[in-house]
CSV table of C-alpha atoms and ligand atoms in Angstrom, one decimal:
chain,number,residue,atom,x,y,z
A,1,MET,CA,-35.2,53.0,-21.3
A,2,GLN,CA,-32.6,55.7,-21.2
A,3,ILE,CA,-29.2,54.5,-20.0
A,4,ASN,CA,-26.8,57.2,-18.6
A,5,THR,CA,-23.8,56.9,-20.9
A,6,ASN,CA,-22.5,60.3,-19.8
A,7,LYS,CA,-19.5,58.7,-18.1
A,8,LYS,CA,-15.8,58.0,-18.2
A,9,ASN,CA,-14.3,55.3,-20.4
A,10,THR,CA,-14.4,51.7,-19.4
A,11,ILE,CA,-11.3,50.5,-17.5
A,12,ILE,CA,-9.7,47.2,-18.5
A,13,VAL,CA,-8.5,45.3,-15.4
A,14,ALA,CA,-6.0,42.4,-15.6
A,15,HIS,CA,-7.3,39.5,-13.4
A,16,ARG,CA,-4.4,38.4,-11.1
A,17,GLY,CA,-2.2,40.1,-13.7
A,18,ALA,CA,-1.9,38.7,-17.2
A,19,SER,CA,-2.7,35.3,-15.6
A,20,TYR,CA,-3.5,33.5,-18.9
A,21,ALA,CA,0.2,33.5,-19.5
A,22,ALA,CA,2.2,34.3,-16.3
A,23,PRO,CA,1.8,32.9,-12.8
A,24,GLU,CA,-1.1,34.6,-11.2
A,25,ASN,CA,-0.6,37.3,-8.5
A,26,THR,CA,3.2,37.6,-9.1
A,27,ILE,CA,5.4,40.5,-10.3
A,28,PRO,CA,5.9,38.9,-13.8
A,29,SER,CA,2.2,38.6,-14.2
A,30,PHE,CA,1.5,42.2,-13.2
A,31,GLU,CA,4.4,43.5,-15.4
A,32,LEU,CA,3.1,41.6,-18.4
A,33,ALA,CA,-0.4,43.0,-17.8
A,34,PHE,CA,0.9,46.6,-17.9
A,35,LYS,CA,3.0,45.7,-21.0
A,36,GLU,CA,-0.3,44.5,-22.5
A,37,ASP,CA,-1.7,47.9,-21.7
A,38,ALA,CA,-4.1,46.9,-18.9
A,39,ASP,CA,-5.4,50.1,-17.2
A,40,PHE,CA,-5.5,48.4,-13.7
A,41,ILE,CA,-4.3,45.1,-12.3
A,42,GLU,CA,-6.3,43.0,-9.9
A,43,GLY,CA,-4.6,41.0,-7.1
A,44,ASP,CA,-5.7,39.0,-4.0
A,45,PHE,CA,-4.2,39.8,-0.6
A,46,TRP,CA,-3.7,38.2,2.9
A,47,LEU,CA,-1.9,39.3,6.1
A,48,THR,CA,1.0,37.1,7.3
A,49,LYS,CA,1.7,36.1,10.9
A,50,ASP,CA,4.3,38.9,11.1
A,51,ASN,CA,1.8,41.5,9.9
A,52,GLU,CA,2.9,41.9,6.2
A,53,ILE,CA,0.4,42.0,3.4
A,54,VAL,CA,1.2,39.5,0.6
A,55,CYS,CA,-0.4,38.8,-2.8
A,56,ILE,CA,-1.8,35.3,-3.2
A,57,HIS,CA,-5.2,34.0,-4.0
A,58,ASP,CA,-5.8,31.0,-1.7
A,59,SER,CA,-5.5,30.8,2.1
A,60,ASN,CA,-2.6,28.4,1.7
A,61,THR,CA,0.2,27.9,-0.8
A,62,LYS,CA,-0.6,24.4,-2.1
A,63,ARG,CA,-2.1,25.3,-5.6
A,64,VAL,CA,0.8,27.5,-6.6
A,65,SER,CA,3.9,25.9,-5.0
A,66,ASN,CA,5.2,22.5,-4.0
A,67,GLU,CA,4.4,23.0,-0.3
A,68,LYS,CA,1.2,23.6,1.6
A,69,ILE,CA,1.5,26.3,4.3
A,70,LYS,CA,-1.2,28.6,5.6
A,71,VAL,CA,-0.5,32.2,4.8
A,72,GLN,CA,-2.0,33.7,8.0
A,73,SER,CA,0.2,31.4,10.2
A,74,SER,CA,3.5,31.9,8.2
A,75,THR,CA,6.0,34.7,8.3
A,76,LEU,CA,7.0,36.6,5.2
A,77,SER,CA,10.4,35.0,5.2
A,78,GLU,CA,8.9,31.5,5.3
A,79,LEU,CA,6.6,32.4,2.4
A,80,LYS,CA,9.4,34.0,0.4
A,81,LYS,CA,11.2,30.6,0.3
A,82,LEU,CA,8.5,29.2,-1.9
A,83,ASP,CA,8.7,29.1,-5.7
A,84,VAL,CA,5.3,30.2,-7.0
A,85,GLY,CA,6.2,30.6,-10.6
A,86,ILE,CA,7.6,27.3,-11.9
A,87,TRP,CA,4.1,25.6,-12.1
A,88,LYS,CA,3.3,28.0,-14.9
A,89,GLY,CA,6.5,27.4,-16.9
A,90,ASP,CA,10.3,27.0,-16.5
A,91,GLN,CA,10.8,30.7,-17.5
A,92,TYR,CA,9.1,31.7,-14.2
A,93,LYS,CA,11.3,29.5,-12.0
A,94,GLY,CA,12.3,31.4,-8.8
A,95,THR,CA,9.3,33.7,-8.7
A,96,THR,CA,8.2,34.5,-5.2
A,97,ILE,CA,5.1,35.7,-3.5
A,98,PRO,CA,5.2,39.5,-3.6
A,99,THR,CA,4.3,41.9,-0.8
A,100,ILE,CA,1.8,44.6,-1.5
A,101,GLN,CA,4.6,47.2,-1.5
A,102,GLU,CA,6.5,45.3,-4.1
A,103,VAL,CA,3.3,45.3,-6.3
A,104,PHE,CA,2.7,49.0,-5.7
A,105,ASN,CA,6.3,49.7,-6.8
A,106,ILE,CA,5.8,48.4,-10.3
A,107,ILE,CA,2.5,50.2,-11.0
A,108,PRO,CA,3.2,52.9,-13.7
A,109,LYS,CA,2.0,56.4,-12.8
A,110,ASN,CA,-1.1,56.5,-14.9
A,111,LYS,CA,-2.2,52.9,-14.0
A,112,GLY,CA,-4.0,51.5,-11.0
A,113,ILE,CA,-4.9,48.5,-8.8
A,114,TYR,CA,-7.9,46.6,-7.6
A,115,ILE,CA,-7.0,45.2,-4.2
A,116,GLU,CA,-9.1,42.2,-3.4
A,117,ILE,CA,-9.3,41.6,0.4
A,118,LYS,CA,-9.3,37.9,1.0
A,119,ASP,CA,-8.3,38.2,4.6
A,120,ASP,CA,-11.5,39.5,6.4
A,121,ARG,CA,-9.8,40.5,9.7
A,122,LYS,CA,-9.9,44.1,10.9
A,123,ILE,CA,-6.1,44.0,11.4
A,124,PHE,CA,-5.7,43.4,7.6
A,125,VAL,CA,-7.7,46.6,6.8
A,126,GLU,CA,-5.8,48.6,9.4
A,127,LYS,CA,-2.5,47.5,7.9
A,128,LEU,CA,-3.7,48.2,4.4
A,129,ARG,CA,-4.6,51.8,5.5
A,130,GLU,CA,-1.0,52.2,6.9
A,131,ILE,CA,0.5,51.0,3.6
A,132,ILE,CA,-1.8,53.0,1.3
A,133,ASN,CA,-1.0,56.2,3.4
A,134,GLN,CA,2.7,55.6,3.0
A,135,SER,CA,2.5,54.8,-0.7
A,136,LYS,CA,2.7,57.3,-3.6
A,137,ILE,CA,-0.2,55.9,-5.5
A,138,GLN,CA,-3.1,58.3,-5.8
A,139,ASN,CA,-6.3,57.3,-4.1
A,140,GLU,CA,-8.2,57.4,-7.4
A,141,LYS,CA,-5.9,54.7,-8.8
A,142,ILE,CA,-6.9,52.3,-6.1
A,143,ARG,CA,-10.2,50.2,-5.7
A,144,ILE,CA,-10.9,47.9,-2.9
A,145,ILE,CA,-13.1,44.8,-3.6
A,146,ALA,CA,-14.3,42.0,-1.3
A,147,PHE,CA,-17.0,39.2,-1.4
A,148,ASN,CA,-17.7,39.5,2.3
A,149,PRO,CA,-20.3,42.3,2.9
A,150,ASN,CA,-18.9,42.9,6.4
A,151,THR,CA,-15.4,43.4,4.9
A,152,VAL,CA,-16.8,45.9,2.4
A,153,ARG,CA,-18.4,47.8,5.3
A,154,LEU,CA,-15.2,47.7,7.3
A,155,ALA,CA,-13.0,48.8,4.4
A,156,LYS,CA,-15.3,51.8,3.6
A,157,ASP,CA,-15.3,52.7,7.3
A,158,ILE,CA,-11.5,52.6,7.7
A,159,LEU,CA,-10.6,53.9,4.2
A,160,PRO,CA,-13.5,56.1,3.3
A,161,GLU,CA,-11.4,57.9,0.6
A,162,ILE,CA,-10.9,54.8,-1.5
A,163,LYS,CA,-13.6,53.5,-3.8
A,164,THR,CA,-14.8,50.2,-2.6
A,165,TYR,CA,-16.9,47.6,-4.5
A,166,TRP,CA,-18.9,44.6,-3.3
A,167,LEU,CA,-18.0,41.4,-5.3
A,168,PHE,CA,-21.2,39.5,-6.1
A,169,GLU,CA,-21.1,36.0,-7.5
A,170,TRP,CA,-24.2,35.6,-9.6
A,171,TYR,CA,-26.1,32.3,-9.7
A,172,PHE,CA,-25.2,30.4,-12.9
A,173,SER,CA,-28.8,29.5,-13.7
A,174,LYS,CA,-30.9,30.4,-16.8
A,175,LYS,CA,-34.1,30.3,-14.8
A,176,LYS,CA,-35.7,33.8,-14.7
A,177,CYS,CA,-36.9,33.4,-11.1
A,178,LEU,CA,-33.4,32.9,-9.9
A,179,LYS,CA,-32.2,35.9,-11.9
A,180,SER,CA,-34.7,38.2,-10.3
A,181,LEU,CA,-34.1,36.7,-6.9
A,182,ALA,CA,-30.4,37.3,-7.3
A,183,ARG,CA,-31.0,40.9,-8.4
A,184,ARG,CA,-33.3,41.5,-5.4
A,185,ARG,CA,-30.7,40.1,-3.0
A,186,LEU,CA,-28.0,42.2,-4.6
A,187,MET,CA,-29.8,45.5,-4.4
A,188,GLN,CA,-31.0,44.8,-0.8
A,189,THR,CA,-27.5,44.1,0.5
A,190,LEU,CA,-26.0,46.9,-1.5
A,191,LYS,CA,-28.2,49.4,0.2
A,192,THR,CA,-26.8,48.4,3.6
A,193,LEU,CA,-23.1,48.6,2.6
A,194,ASN,CA,-22.4,52.3,2.1
A,195,CYS,CA,-20.0,51.3,-0.7
A,196,ASP,CA,-19.3,52.8,-4.2
A,197,GLY,CA,-20.6,50.0,-6.4
A,198,ILE,CA,-20.6,46.4,-7.3
A,199,ASP,CA,-18.3,44.0,-9.3
A,200,VAL,CA,-20.3,41.0,-10.6
A,201,ASN,CA,-19.6,37.9,-12.6
A,202,ALA,CA,-21.9,36.2,-15.1
A,203,ALA,CA,-21.9,39.0,-17.6
A,204,PRO,CA,-25.0,37.7,-19.5
A,205,TYR,CA,-27.1,38.4,-16.4
A,206,ILE,CA,-26.2,42.1,-16.4
A,207,ASP,CA,-29.0,43.9,-18.1
A,208,GLU,CA,-30.5,47.4,-18.5
A,209,LYS,CA,-32.8,46.9,-15.5
A,210,LEU,CA,-29.9,46.2,-13.2
A,211,VAL,CA,-27.8,49.1,-14.6
A,212,LYS,CA,-30.8,51.5,-14.2
A,213,SER,CA,-31.2,50.5,-10.5
A,214,LEU,CA,-27.5,50.9,-9.9
A,215,ARG,CA,-27.2,54.3,-11.6
A,216,GLU,CA,-30.3,55.6,-9.8
A,217,ASN,CA,-28.5,54.8,-6.6
A,218,ASN,CA,-25.4,56.6,-7.8
A,219,LEU,CA,-23.4,53.3,-7.8
A,220,ASP,CA,-20.5,52.2,-10.1
A,221,PHE,CA,-20.9,48.9,-11.8
A,222,CYS,CA,-18.1,46.6,-12.9
A,223,ALA,CA,-17.8,43.0,-14.1
A,224,TYR,CA,-15.2,40.2,-13.6
A,225,ASP,CA,-14.7,36.9,-15.3
A,226,VAL,CA,-15.3,38.6,-18.7
A,227,ASP,CA,-13.3,36.7,-21.3
A,228,LYS,CA,-15.7,36.7,-24.2
A,229,VAL,CA,-15.5,39.9,-26.4
A,230,GLU,CA,-19.2,39.8,-27.2
A,231,ASP,CA,-19.9,40.1,-23.4
A,232,ALA,CA,-17.4,42.9,-23.1
A,233,ILE,CA,-19.0,44.9,-25.9
A,234,ARG,CA,-22.5,44.5,-24.6
A,235,LEU,CA,-21.3,45.7,-21.1
A,236,ILE,CA,-19.4,48.6,-22.6
A,237,ASN,CA,-22.6,49.6,-24.5
A,238,LEU,CA,-24.4,49.5,-21.2
A,239,GLY,CA,-21.9,52.0,-19.8
A,240,ILE,CA,-19.9,49.7,-17.5
A,241,ASP,CA,-17.1,51.2,-15.4
A,242,SER,CA,-14.6,48.3,-15.6
A,243,ILE,CA,-14.1,44.9,-17.0
A,244,THR,CA,-11.8,42.4,-15.4
A,245,THR,CA,-10.3,39.8,-17.7
A,246,ASN,CA,-7.4,37.3,-17.8
A,247,SER,CA,-6.2,38.5,-21.2
A,248,PRO,CA,-6.0,42.3,-21.3
A,249,LEU,CA,-4.3,42.8,-24.6
A,250,LYS,CA,-6.5,40.4,-26.5
A,251,MET,CA,-9.6,42.0,-24.9
A,252,LYS,CA,-8.5,45.6,-25.7
A,253,GLU,CA,-7.7,44.7,-29.3
A,254,GLU,CA,-10.9,42.9,-29.9
A,255,ILE,CA,-13.0,45.7,-28.3
A,256,LYS,CA,-11.2,48.3,-30.4
A,257,LYS,CA,-12.0,46.3,-33.6
A,258,ASN,CA,-15.7,45.8,-32.7
A,259,ASN,CA,-16.9,48.7,-30.6
A,260,SER,CA,-17.9,52.3,-31.2
A,261,ARG,CA,-17.7,53.5,-27.6
A,262,ASN,CA,-14.5,54.2,-25.9
A,263,ILE,CA,-12.3,52.2,-23.6
A,264,ALA,CA,-9.7,53.9,-21.4
B,301,G3P,O1,-12.0,40.4,-9.8
B,301,G3P,C1,-12.8,39.7,-9.0
B,301,G3P,C2,-12.3,38.3,-8.9
B,301,G3P,O2,-10.9,38.2,-8.8
B,301,G3P,C3,-13.0,37.5,-7.8
B,301,G3P,O3,-12.7,36.1,-7.9
B,301,G3P,O4,-11.7,34.1,-7.0
B,301,G3P,O5,-10.7,35.2,-8.9
B,301,G3P,O6,-10.6,36.2,-6.6
B,301,G3P,P1,-11.4,35.4,-7.6
B,302,CA,CA1,-9.4,38.1,-7.1
């Protein structure tokens, strides 16, 4: 089959920053990612009790600090008291949970951000619109991603000018029937979302058939959890729009060594 390779270069996205080395979803992690030449960073976001958007993966702080408090029921100043860096190494002692504005402030001019909405409430998306409208980041340097299809719909409705992708967690099964079932479910849901594309895991499951269906529907396609260079190269040769990885520098260097097509 003929794959449409007439497209822009593949973007390398740093998953929770350079999270292989620095504490995920923190300013040191995002700074390291840009130092490692990531094109975009990816971060996870929730709304606090006092209506601030903060960057943290889980709904509570247990995994990354020595206290367990629920993000949605805490104020920004309560969350700022926690050390979310030391678990990754003494050099990160004193690192705090950043607000989304703090994250925006360290993004270099030609770089961008994948904002993963973990907080599925409408008030989150409304607050996000307010912050994006006040920020200097260009719309094309922002992508919104979410697992919940309703959140994807909501985001596209409230922020139509921002590219929004549905996150799809593929079944980890080698059985062919499950693979085609997953593909059918993915395409059926996508048609109802009015979004700009998908961001999927399980790179080995992304094949020409899927890419063809997506391109025929004018949709972008992206993959996350890509840490093996052979997966990245296969995806780049299929014309993928972005690859999200924990180790941006290693990935970029390996791709450049092994691949004939361009990355950003
Ligand atoms: O880039 C998408 C990816 O971040 C989704 O999974 O659990 O790491 O947020 P998770
Ligand atoms: Ca994420």
